[in-house]
Amino acid sequence: MKNLQDLLKKEKYKKIRFKVTKTQHLLMKASINGVRGNFILDTGASNSCVGFECIELFGLTASKSTTKAAGAGATGMFTQLATGNQLQIGRWKNKNFHLVIFDLSHVNEALVQHKSKPVQGIIGADVLLEGKAIIDYYNHCLYLK
């Protein structure tokens, strides 16, 4: 796999490590507006999001949204939107990032039941698409350009 890493480095990809939890979730660190948190990397989530309880933590300005969220085990959830935030994952940055804010308690309850730590949010396909993501599951690395 060394050849892949070298090739991606030449192509200006940033290497970001993730961990695989006991629940088989991909866990990574990210910063929003300079504040670090724990996030699930979720290729099935259309948008990156944080929980309502993290609005103050990340210094978000939440605005109303008519969009309803749906996820594993939950549908029709009320959401808010926070625009113009800075997202940093490893050395990869986006200085005008939009986040969906919704109730992540069902996700965190499931994690805690399996003796995993709760998360502040989810990194979704919006980041993966923008960063032209390549996921190396074997070596537990995400590459973003």
XYZ file of C-alpha atoms in Angstrom:
145
model
C 0.000 0.000 0.000
C 3.005 2.301 0.185
C 2.626 3.041 -3.536
C -0.931 4.316 -2.983
C 0.215 6.638 -0.201
C 3.056 7.996 -2.345
C 0.790 8.507 -5.345
C -1.855 10.321 -3.299
C 0.775 12.503 -1.638
C 2.028 13.548 -5.091
C -1.561 14.398 -6.022
C -1.757 16.719 -2.964
C -4.108 14.522 -0.934
C -4.100 14.950 2.844
C -3.900 11.738 4.891
C -6.255 11.500 7.867
C -6.299 8.526 10.203
C -9.487 7.083 11.663
C -10.213 4.393 14.226
C -12.698 1.570 13.963
C -14.828 1.393 17.113
C -16.260 -1.693 18.818
C -19.502 -0.905 16.976
C -17.652 -0.924 13.616
C -18.086 2.831 13.169
C -15.251 4.854 11.668
C -14.255 7.466 14.251
C -12.154 10.526 13.527
C -11.199 13.861 15.027
C -12.209 17.108 13.343
C -12.364 20.772 14.309
C -15.220 23.155 13.730
C -14.376 26.820 14.218
C -11.172 25.761 15.991
C -12.840 23.379 18.480
C -11.974 19.677 18.253
C -14.526 16.935 18.517
C -15.163 13.267 17.784
C -17.028 12.434 14.586
C -18.303 9.348 12.832
C -17.218 9.096 9.207
C -20.436 8.039 7.467
C -20.417 7.488 3.713
C -24.204 7.038 3.821
C -24.910 10.433 5.396
C -25.659 13.026 2.738
C -24.572 15.959 4.908
C -22.192 16.514 7.768
C -23.958 17.350 10.986
C -23.630 18.030 14.689
C -26.017 17.581 17.584
C -28.116 20.417 19.034
C -26.094 20.193 22.238
C -22.958 21.242 20.316
C -24.217 24.600 18.997
C -22.500 26.514 21.788
C -19.433 24.254 21.901
C -18.576 24.943 18.246
C -19.768 28.563 18.274
C -22.420 27.944 15.617
C -25.069 30.379 14.483
C -28.117 28.209 13.899
C -30.896 29.219 11.561
C -34.249 27.659 10.800
C -34.501 24.907 8.245
C -37.550 23.322 6.659
C -35.609 20.162 5.869
C -36.403 17.072 7.929
C -33.596 14.637 8.679
C -33.737 10.874 8.464
C -31.215 8.331 9.643
C -30.901 4.805 10.892
C -33.889 4.274 13.145
C -35.286 7.805 12.945
C -37.209 9.880 10.396
C -38.795 13.319 10.158
C -36.396 14.908 12.648
C -36.370 18.697 13.065
C -33.156 20.330 11.786
C -31.379 23.660 11.826
C -28.605 24.932 9.569
C -25.308 26.625 10.432
C -23.511 28.289 7.530
C -20.076 29.838 7.083
C -18.116 27.650 9.482
C -14.524 26.490 9.314
C -14.047 22.725 9.170
C -10.641 21.116 9.566
C -9.949 17.408 9.356
C -6.258 16.714 9.756
C -4.569 19.227 7.424
C -7.608 19.479 5.098
C -9.672 22.674 5.541
C -12.872 24.253 4.323
C -13.356 27.862 5.406
C -17.013 28.218 4.363
C -18.652 25.022 5.530
C -22.359 24.408 6.147
C -23.564 22.016 8.831
C -26.916 20.438 9.544
C -27.834 20.494 13.224
C -30.188 17.858 14.582
C -30.836 15.509 17.483
C -27.989 12.993 17.648
C -29.128 11.509 20.961
C -30.324 8.255 19.336
C -26.859 7.785 17.787
C -25.056 8.507 21.046
C -27.392 6.315 23.097
C -26.578 3.389 20.816
C -22.845 4.086 21.098
C -22.945 4.317 24.901
C -24.958 1.074 25.127
C -22.057 -0.615 23.319
C -19.534 1.031 25.661
C -18.297 3.468 23.010
C -17.824 7.177 23.574
C -20.479 9.589 22.294
C -19.702 11.777 19.276
C -20.310 15.435 18.555
C -21.232 14.864 14.934
C -21.022 13.031 11.638
C -18.797 13.674 8.644
C -20.898 12.914 5.578
C -20.785 12.646 1.813
C -20.664 16.427 1.366
C -17.087 16.415 2.707
C -16.196 13.198 0.895
C -17.368 14.555 -2.448
C -15.770 17.969 -2.034
C -12.489 16.444 -0.886
C -12.486 13.811 -3.665
C -12.191 11.263 -0.881
C -10.401 7.969 -1.039
C -10.918 5.644 1.914
C -8.269 3.040 2.677
C -10.210 0.754 4.999
C -7.328 -1.692 5.458
C -4.922 0.980 6.767
C -7.647 3.061 8.472
C -6.920 6.203 6.457
C -9.058 8.784 4.724
C -7.464 10.878 1.978
C -8.915 14.276 1.055
C -7.730 16.623 -1.690
